[in-house]
PDB file of C-alpha atoms in Angstrom:
ATOM      1  CA  GLY A   1     252.132 211.798  32.596  1.00 49.00           C
ATOM      2  CA  ASP A   2     251.499 209.086  34.702  1.00 51.00           C
ATOM      3  CA  CYS A   3     251.945 205.279  34.038  1.00 49.00           C
ATOM      4  CA  THR A   4     249.994 202.380  34.821  1.00 53.00           C
ATOM      5  CA  VAL A   5     251.978 198.519  34.552  1.00 51.00           C
ATOM      6  CA  LEU A   6     249.491 196.746  33.348  1.00 49.00           C
ATOM      7  CA  MET A   7     251.870 193.664  32.475  1.00 49.00           C
ATOM      8  CA  ALA A   8     255.376 193.014  33.638  1.00 47.00           C
ATOM      9  CA  SER A   9     256.247 191.794  30.348  1.00 48.00           C
ATOM     10  CA  ALA A  10     255.660 192.308  27.194  1.00 50.00           C
ATOM     11  CA  GLY A  11     257.630 192.633  23.401  1.00 54.00           C
ATOM     12  CA  ALA A  12     258.103 195.703  22.154  1.00 49.00           C
ATOM     13  CA  ASP A  13     256.434 194.456  19.108  1.00 73.00           C
ATOM     14  CA  ILE A  14     253.406 196.081  20.455  1.00 74.00           C
ATOM     15  CA  GLN A  15     249.800 196.628  17.326  1.00 78.00           C
ATOM     16  CA  LEU A  16     246.307 198.186  17.756  1.00 79.00           C
ATOM     17  CA  ASP A  17     243.456 196.133  16.386  1.00 81.00           C
ATOM     18  CA  THR A  18     240.605 198.327  15.333  1.00 81.00           C
ATOM     19  CA  ARG A  19     238.818 195.710  13.497  1.00 82.00           C
ATOM     20  CA  ASP A  20     236.098 195.683  16.201  1.00 81.00           C
ATOM     21  CA  SER A  21     235.482 199.354  16.901  1.00 78.00           C
ATOM     22  CA  SER A  22     233.985 199.249  20.037  1.00 78.00           C
ATOM     23  CA  GLN A  23     236.466 196.911  20.828  1.00 74.00           C
ATOM     24  CA  PRO A  24     239.832 198.009  19.950  1.00 74.00           C
ATOM     25  CA  LEU A  25     242.444 195.689  21.610  1.00 76.00           C
ATOM     26  CA  LEU A  26     246.218 195.928  22.107  1.00 75.00           C
ATOM     27  CA  LEU A  27     248.236 192.860  20.792  1.00 77.00           C
ATOM     28  CA  LEU A  28     250.949 191.815  23.336  1.00 73.00           C
ATOM     29  CA  PRO A  29     253.985 189.364  21.977  1.00 72.00           C
ATOM     30  CA  GLN A  30     254.883 187.167  24.377  1.00 66.00           C
ATOM     31  CA  MET A  31     257.390 184.615  25.306  1.00 55.00           C
ATOM     32  CA  GLY A  32     254.909 181.274  23.927  1.00 48.00           C
ATOM     33  CA  MET A  33     251.947 183.451  23.218  1.00 47.00           C
ATOM     34  CA  VAL A  34     249.649 186.297  22.091  1.00 51.00           C
ATOM     35  CA  THR A  35     247.476 187.993  24.728  1.00 49.00           C
ATOM     36  CA  GLY A  36     245.501 191.306  23.422  1.00 39.00           C
ATOM     37  CA  MET A  37     244.239 193.770  25.909  1.00 31.00           C
ATOM     38  CA  VAL A  38     241.651 196.228  25.762  1.00 28.00           C
ATOM     39  CA  ALA A  39     242.868 199.997  24.662  1.00 29.00           C
ATOM     40  CA  SER A  40     240.533 201.720  26.775  1.00 30.00           C
ATOM     41  CA  ILE A  41     242.633 199.436  29.575  1.00 37.00           C
ATOM     42  CA  ALA A  42     239.715 196.834  30.745  1.00 42.00           C
ATOM     43  CA  LEU A  43     241.128 193.933  32.957  1.00 46.00           C
ATOM     44  CA  PRO A  44     241.506 191.154  32.956  1.00 56.00           C
ATOM     45  CA  LEU A  45     243.205 190.483  29.618  1.00 62.00           C
ATOM     46  CA  GLN A  46     242.435 188.603  27.096  1.00 69.00           C
ATOM     47  CA  THR A  47     244.475 185.871  25.589  1.00 73.00           C
ATOM     48  CA  VAL A  48     243.808 186.066  22.276  1.00 77.00           C
ATOM     49  CA  ILE A  49     246.549 183.272  20.963  1.00 78.00           C
ATOM     50  CA  THR A  50     248.100 180.301  23.230  1.00 75.00           C
ATOM     51  CA  THR A  51     250.303 178.790  21.501  1.00 74.00           C
ATOM     52  CA  ALA A  52     251.789 181.232  19.234  1.00 72.00           C
ATOM     53  CA  GLY A  53     255.373 179.794  19.640  1.00 71.00           C
ATOM     54  CA  ALA A  54     258.444 179.632  21.977  1.00 70.00           C
ATOM     55  CA  ASN A  55     260.216 183.125  19.923  1.00 78.00           C
ATOM     56  CA  VAL A  56     256.968 185.116  19.153  1.00 80.00           C
ATOM     57  CA  GLU A  57     257.601 188.222  18.116  1.00 81.00           C
ATOM     58  CA  SER A  58     255.867 189.580  16.248  1.00 86.00           C
ATOM     59  CA  VAL A  59     251.351 189.484  15.555  1.00 89.00           C
ATOM     60  CA  VAL A  60     248.987 191.749  12.924  1.00 91.00           C
ATOM     61  CA  PRO A  61     245.494 191.551  12.489  1.00 91.00           C
ATOM     62  CA  ALA A  62     244.857 189.684   9.089  1.00 92.00           C
ATOM     63  CA  LEU A  63     242.373 187.670   6.838  1.00 94.00           C
ATOM     64  CA  GLY A  64     239.704 187.437   9.969  1.00 93.00           C
ATOM     65  CA  GLY A  65     242.000 186.272  11.876  1.00 93.00           C
ATOM     66  CA  TYR A  66     246.304 187.515  13.561  1.00 92.00           C
ATOM     67  CA  LEU A  67     249.397 186.646  11.318  1.00 93.00           C
ATOM     68  CA  ALA A  68     251.811 185.497  14.084  1.00 90.00           C
ATOM     69  CA  SER A  69     255.554 185.421  13.706  1.00 88.00           C
ATOM     70  CA  GLU A  70     258.474 183.660  15.904  1.00 83.00           C
ATOM     71  CA  MET A  71     261.523 185.699  15.648  1.00 80.00           C
ATOM     72  CA  ASN A  72     265.152 182.712  14.329  1.00 76.00           C
ATOM     73  CA  THR A  73     268.937 184.549  13.608  1.00 71.00           C
ATOM     74  CA  THR A  74     270.193 181.572  12.863  1.00 78.00           C
ATOM     75  CA  ALA A  75     267.428 179.403  10.811  1.00 78.00           C
ATOM     76  CA  PRO A  76     264.494 180.291   9.101  1.00 83.00           C
ATOM     77  CA  GLY A  77     261.558 181.145  11.291  1.00 84.00           C
ATOM     78  CA  GLN A  78     257.531 181.222  10.516  1.00 90.00           C
ATOM     79  CA  ILE A  79     254.958 183.487  10.002  1.00 93.00           C
ATOM     80  CA  ARG A  80     251.913 181.272  10.541  1.00 93.00           C
ATOM     81  CA  LYS A  81     247.936 182.359  10.631  1.00 95.00           C
ATOM     82  CA  PHE A  82     245.609 181.861  13.549  1.00 92.00           C
ATOM     83  CA  ASN A  83     241.760 182.108  13.584  1.00 93.00           C
ATOM     84  CA  MET A  84     240.276 184.920  15.268  1.00 89.00           C
ATOM     85  CA  ASP A  85     239.548 181.977  18.399  1.00 87.00           C
ATOM     86  CA  GLY A  86     243.411 181.453  18.921  1.00 87.00           C
ATOM     87  CA  THR A  87     243.518 178.346  17.140  1.00 91.00           C
ATOM     88  CA  LEU A  88     245.794 177.049  14.031  1.00 92.00           C
ATOM     89  CA  ASP A  89     244.448 178.512  10.500  1.00 95.00           C
ATOM     90  CA  GLU A  90     245.765 174.981   8.657  1.00 96.00           C
ATOM     91  CA  SER A  91     244.786 175.699   4.850  1.00 97.00           C
ATOM     92  CA  PHE A  92     247.030 179.474   5.726  1.00 97.00           C
ATOM     93  CA  THR A  93     250.951 178.361   4.166  1.00 97.00           C
ATOM     94  CA  PRO A  94     253.289 180.022   6.357  1.00 94.00           C
ATOM     95  CA  ILE A  95     256.037 182.104   5.393  1.00 95.00           C
ATOM     96  CA  SER A  96     259.657 181.205   6.063  1.00 92.00           C
ATOM     97  CA  ALA A  97     261.857 184.892   7.207  1.00 90.00           C
ATOM     98  CA  MET A  98     265.388 184.326   9.353  1.00 87.00           C
ATOM     99  CA  GLY A  99     265.691 187.357  11.477  1.00 83.00           C
ATOM    100  CA  ASN A 100     263.984 189.239  14.246  1.00 75.00           C
ATOM    101  CA  ILE A 101     260.493 189.212  11.518  1.00 83.00           C
ATOM    102  CA  GLY A 102     258.652 192.312  12.914  1.00 90.00           C
ATOM    103  CA  LEU A 103     255.838 192.908  10.481  1.00 94.00           C
ATOM    104  CA  ALA A 104     253.857 195.082   9.484  1.00 95.00           C
ATOM    105  CA  ILE A 105     250.769 195.089   7.345  1.00 95.00           C
ATOM    106  CA  SER A 106     248.887 198.558   5.253  1.00 95.00           C
ATOM    107  CA  SER A 107     245.764 199.064   5.538  1.00 92.00           C
ATOM    108  CA  ASP A 108     243.714 196.666   3.366  1.00 93.00           C
ATOM    109  CA  GLU A 109     245.565 193.490   4.519  1.00 94.00           C
ATOM    110  CA  ALA A 110     247.067 192.664   1.038  1.00 96.00           C
ATOM    111  CA  LYS A 111     250.756 193.405   2.158  1.00 97.00           C
ATOM    112  CA  LEU A 112     252.525 191.779   4.894  1.00 97.00           C
ATOM    113  CA  PHE A 113     256.350 193.509   5.393  1.00 97.00           C
ATOM    114  CA  VAL A 114     258.628 191.536   7.772  1.00 96.00           C
ATOM    115  CA  ALA A 115     262.351 192.157   9.395  1.00 94.00           C
ATOM    116  CA  VAL A 116     264.890 190.226   7.836  1.00 94.00           C
ATOM    117  CA  MET A 117     268.383 190.268   8.268  1.00 92.00           C
ATOM    118  CA  ASN A 118     269.755 192.837   5.958  1.00 93.00           C
ATOM    119  CA  GLY A 119     266.295 194.119   5.079  1.00 96.00           C
ATOM    120  CA  VAL A 120     263.037 193.761   4.999  1.00 97.00           C
ATOM    121  CA  SER A 121     260.556 191.865   3.000  1.00 97.00           C
ATOM    122  CA  GLU A 122     257.681 192.511   1.364  1.00 97.00           C
ATOM    123  CA  PHE A 123     255.327 189.951   0.878  1.00 97.00           C
ATOM    124  CA  ASP A 124     251.186 189.622  -1.138  1.00 97.00           C
ATOM    125  CA  LEU A 125     249.046 188.137   1.028  1.00 97.00           C
ATOM    126  CA  THR A 126     246.667 185.950   0.059  1.00 96.00           C
ATOM    127  CA  ALA A 127     243.845 183.618   2.776  1.00 95.00           C
ATOM    128  CA  SER A 128     246.241 181.209   1.452  1.00 96.00           C
ATOM    129  CA  GLY A 129     249.595 182.288   1.970  1.00 97.00           C
ATOM    130  CA  GLY A 130     252.015 185.081   0.733  1.00 97.00           C
ATOM    131  CA  THR A 131     253.903 185.614  -2.344  1.00 97.00           C
ATOM    132  CA  LEU A 132     257.548 187.461  -2.162  1.00 97.00           C
ATOM    133  CA  VAL A 133     257.231 190.588  -3.973  1.00 97.00           C
ATOM    134  CA  ARG A 134     260.892 191.915  -3.230  1.00 97.00           C
ATOM    135  CA  THR A 135     263.357 192.437  -0.514  1.00 97.00           C
ATOM    136  CA  ILE A 136     265.221 195.639   0.438  1.00 97.00           C
ATOM    137  CA  ASN A 137     268.601 195.876   1.425  1.00 97.00           C
ATOM    138  CA  VAL A 138     269.262 197.757   4.478  1.00 96.00           C
ATOM    139  CA  SER A 139     272.910 196.340   4.571  1.00 95.00           C
ATOM    140  CA  ALA A 140     274.567 199.975   3.899  1.00 94.00           C
ATOM    141  CA  HIS A 141     273.140 200.936   7.301  1.00 95.00           C
ATOM    142  CA  THR A 142     272.965 197.582   9.898  1.00 92.00           C
ATOM    143  CA  SER A 143     272.416 194.371   9.215  1.00 90.00           C
ATOM    144  CA  MET A 144     269.604 193.992  11.591  1.00 89.00           C
ATOM    145  CA  VAL A 145     266.298 194.841  11.967  1.00 92.00           C
ATOM    146  CA  ASN A 146     263.945 194.502  14.340  1.00 89.00           C
ATOM    147  CA  GLY A 147     260.987 196.775  14.347  1.00 91.00           C
ATOM    148  CA  LEU A 148     258.969 198.390  11.721  1.00 95.00           C
ATOM    149  CA  CYS A 149     255.753 200.444  11.277  1.00 95.00           C
ATOM    150  CA  LEU A 150     253.702 201.796   8.487  1.00 95.00           C
ATOM    151  CA  SER A 151     252.289 205.387   7.779  1.00 96.00           C
ATOM    152  CA  SER A 152     248.583 205.211   7.153  1.00 93.00           C
ATOM    153  CA  ASP A 153     248.774 206.316   3.766  1.00 94.00           C
ATOM    154  CA  GLY A 154     251.014 203.641   2.880  1.00 95.00           C
ATOM    155  CA  SER A 155     253.709 205.468   1.495  1.00 96.00           C
ATOM    156  CA  MET A 156     257.058 205.396   4.518  1.00 97.00           C
ATOM    157  CA  LEU A 157     258.219 202.186   6.472  1.00 98.00           C
ATOM    158  CA  TYR A 158     260.427 203.112   9.378  1.00 97.00           C
ATOM    159  CA  ALA A 159     262.907 199.905  10.489  1.00 96.00           C
ATOM    160  CA  THR A 160     264.865 200.270  14.028  1.00 95.00           C
ATOM    161  CA  GLU A 161     267.204 198.096  14.633  1.00 93.00           C
ATOM    162  CA  ALA A 162     267.721 198.616  19.444  1.00 90.00           C
ATOM    163  CA  GLY A 163     271.965 198.783  19.430  1.00 89.00           C
ATOM    164  CA  TRP A 164     271.598 198.128  22.479  1.00 85.00           C
ATOM    165  CA  THR A 165     270.626 194.790  24.075  1.00 83.00           C
ATOM    166  CA  PHE A 166     270.954 193.756  27.847  1.00 80.00           C
ATOM    167  CA  ASN A 167     273.061 190.559  29.922  1.00 81.00           C
ATOM    168  CA  GLN A 168     270.675 187.323  29.595  1.00 73.00           C
ATOM    169  CA  THR A 169     272.514 186.664  33.407  1.00 84.00           C
ATOM    170  CA  THR A 170     272.067 190.063  35.059  1.00 83.00           C
ATOM    171  CA  TYR A 171     269.441 191.107  32.719  1.00 75.00           C
ATOM    172  CA  GLN A 172     271.192 194.187  32.408  1.00 83.00           C
ATOM    173  CA  ILE A 173     271.033 196.896  29.364  1.00 83.00           C
ATOM    174  CA  TYR A 174     274.347 197.622  27.901  1.00 84.00           C
ATOM    175  CA  GLN A 175     274.832 200.132  24.513  1.00 88.00           C
ATOM    176  CA  LYS A 176     276.479 197.073  21.677  1.00 89.00           C
ATOM    177  CA  GLU A 177     279.491 198.552  19.259  1.00 88.00           C
ATOM    178  CA  THR A 178     276.321 198.685  16.795  1.00 90.00           C
ATOM    179  CA  SER A 179     274.263 201.920  16.283  1.00 92.00           C
ATOM    180  CA  ALA A 180     270.856 201.977  17.147  1.00 91.00           C
ATOM    181  CA  ARG A 181     269.396 202.532  14.031  1.00 95.00           C
ATOM    182  CA  LEU A 182     265.618 204.362  12.712  1.00 96.00           C
ATOM    183  CA  MET A 183     265.822 204.138   8.906  1.00 97.00           C
ATOM    184  CA  ALA A 184     262.975 205.526   6.371  1.00 98.00           C
ATOM    185  CA  ILE A 185     262.294 203.506   3.175  1.00 98.00           C
ATOM    186  CA  THR A 186     260.328 205.447   0.693  1.00 98.00           C
ATOM    187  CA  LEU A 187     258.017 202.246  -0.711  1.00 97.00           C
ATOM    188  CA  ALA A 188     257.337 203.690  -4.335  1.00 97.00           C
ATOM    189  CA  ASP A 189     260.961 203.414  -5.242  1.00 97.00           C
ATOM    190  CA  GLY A 190     262.321 201.315  -2.010  1.00 97.00           C
ATOM    191  CA  THR A 191     265.077 203.845  -1.096  1.00 97.00           C
ATOM    192  CA  VAL A 192     266.608 203.558   2.129  1.00 97.00           C
ATOM    193  CA  GLU A 193     267.584 206.420   4.502  1.00 97.00           C
ATOM    194  CA  SER A 194     269.018 205.856   8.032  1.00 96.00           C
ATOM    195  CA  LEU A 195     267.619 208.989  10.273  1.00 96.00           C
ATOM    196  CA  LEU A 196     269.044 208.480  13.949  1.00 94.00           C
ATOM    197  CA  PRO A 197     273.173 210.140  14.673  1.00 92.00           C
ATOM    198  CA  ASP A 198     275.037 207.023  14.957  1.00 92.00           C
ATOM    199  CA  MET A 199     275.966 205.050  18.251  1.00 91.00           C
ATOM    200  CA  THR A 200     273.693 207.591  19.876  1.00 91.00           C
ATOM    201  CA  PRO A 201     272.746 207.442  23.725  1.00 90.00           C
ATOM    202  CA  ASP A 202     269.658 208.693  23.408  1.00 91.00           C
ATOM    203  CA  HIS A 203     267.561 205.672  21.116  1.00 92.00           C
ATOM    204  CA  SER A 204     267.154 202.662  21.575  1.00 90.00           C
ATOM    205  CA  PRO A 205     264.714 202.417  19.172  1.00 91.00           C
ATOM    206  CA  ASN A 206     262.971 198.658  18.911  1.00 88.00           C
ATOM    207  CA  GLY A 207     258.995 199.447  18.184  1.00 88.00           C
ATOM    208  CA  CYS A 208     257.369 202.317  16.388  1.00 92.00           C
ATOM    209  CA  VAL A 209     254.496 203.465  15.405  1.00 92.00           C
ATOM    210  CA  VAL A 210     254.255 205.965  13.027  1.00 95.00           C
ATOM    211  CA  HIS A 211     251.513 209.422  13.860  1.00 95.00           C
ATOM    212  CA  PRO A 212     248.643 209.066  11.837  1.00 92.00           C
ATOM    213  CA  ASP A 213     248.012 212.479  10.250  1.00 95.00           C
ATOM    214  CA  ASN A 214     251.975 212.905   9.707  1.00 96.00           C
ATOM    215  CA  SER A 215     254.195 210.249   7.506  1.00 96.00           C
ATOM    216  CA  ASN A 216     257.258 212.388   8.607  1.00 96.00           C
ATOM    217  CA  LEU A 217     256.913 211.480  12.396  1.00 97.00           C
ATOM    218  CA  VAL A 218     257.410 208.006  13.747  1.00 96.00           C
ATOM    219  CA  TYR A 219     256.621 207.524  17.806  1.00 94.00           C
ATOM    220  CA  MET A 220     260.035 204.536  19.357  1.00 92.00           C
ATOM    221  CA  VAL A 221     259.637 202.507  22.234  1.00 87.00           C
ATOM    222  CA  ASN A 222     262.632 202.518  23.301  1.00 87.00           C
ATOM    223  CA  MET A 223     264.986 199.805  25.364  1.00 84.00           C
ATOM    224  CA  TRP A 224     266.431 202.170  27.571  1.00 86.00           C
ATOM    225  CA  HIS A 225     265.053 205.819  26.650  1.00 88.00           C
ATOM    226  CA  GLY A 226     261.762 205.511  26.990  1.00 87.00           C
ATOM    227  CA  VAL A 227     259.604 207.056  24.093  1.00 91.00           C
ATOM    228  CA  THR A 228     261.302 209.163  22.147  1.00 94.00           C
ATOM    229  CA  ALA A 229     259.973 210.620  18.511  1.00 95.00           C
ATOM    230  CA  TRP A 230     262.157 212.087  15.186  1.00 96.00           C
ATOM    231  CA  ASP A 231     260.435 213.482  12.694  1.00 97.00           C
ATOM    232  CA  ARG A 232     262.199 213.128   9.322  1.00 96.00           C
ATOM    233  CA  VAL A 233     262.765 216.063   7.832  1.00 95.00           C
ATOM    234  CA  ASN A 234     263.340 218.310  11.640  1.00 95.00           C
ATOM    235  CA  GLY A 235     265.153 216.064  13.636  1.00 96.00           C
ATOM    236  CA  ASN A 236     264.684 215.799  17.506  1.00 95.00           C
ATOM    237  CA  VAL A 237     261.029 215.764  18.622  1.00 95.00           C
ATOM    238  CA  GLU A 238     260.340 215.882  22.111  1.00 93.00           C
ATOM    239  CA  VAL A 239     258.577 213.643  24.148  1.00 91.00           C
ATOM    240  CA  SER A 240     257.666 215.662  27.064  1.00 85.00           C
ATOM    241  CA  TRP A 241     256.170 212.130  28.810  1.00 83.00           C
ATOM    242  CA  GLY A 242     258.892 209.783  27.177  1.00 81.00           C
ATOM    243  CA  ALA A 243     261.115 210.174  29.714  1.00 77.00           C
ATOM    244  CA  ASN A 244     258.056 207.959  32.483  1.00 70.00           C
ATOM    245  CA  ILE A 245     258.162 204.814  30.438  1.00 69.00           C
ATOM    246  CA  VAL A 246     262.406 203.693  31.629  1.00 64.00           C
ATOM    247  CA  THR A 247     262.507 199.755  32.856  1.00 51.00           C
ATOM    248  CA  ASN A 248     264.614 199.794  36.167  1.00 47.00           C
ATOM    249  CA  THR A 249     266.244 196.844  34.896  1.00 44.00           C
TER     250      THR A 249
END
């Protein structure tokens, strides 16, 4: 299919806000802001939070507003709550976590999952903050966790590590010495399964989304490989249009 560029720069942790069924929004984390875009591609883009943090990584609709995370891999970053009008909700105690801090939230908004160093942390949410329930260790597979996505039935959580990065001077993308990962976490017992082949040259997953009717099928937004898909049972799934969405860096 054809692709239309709507924004020159967007974080890969794109989330869908469907609370208003007549006007669903795509939430696009940006350095210094979080912008909302109508899914019907009505323009101009709408800015919903103007001061989410210099390193805002992920945002999810939650608790009558938004939860936005600030990436920090050397010290704890914060997950803060913003009201629907974009103002900071000072009644919500920020949640501290260290890592890329990708976010996923349960459909009832009672559980928040956070990508941290060596794992994924699960929090119980209330209007005033979050309580850590457990941290699922994935260090047997990777020390870095980037994006998260949750199946619609809440049974499976998927976590990504791109395995690729870019030169901050030339912006050239290249493969790291550590492998890209797509990990499947069974939330009932916390078991972790690494799905992609080691040092795969065909995937560089950053963000992800689970098919709404198949908790085993995951679509990945890649740093270098456009959009690819993987089935937890059957392996690689061809996405005929996926290669059309590739950076020209």
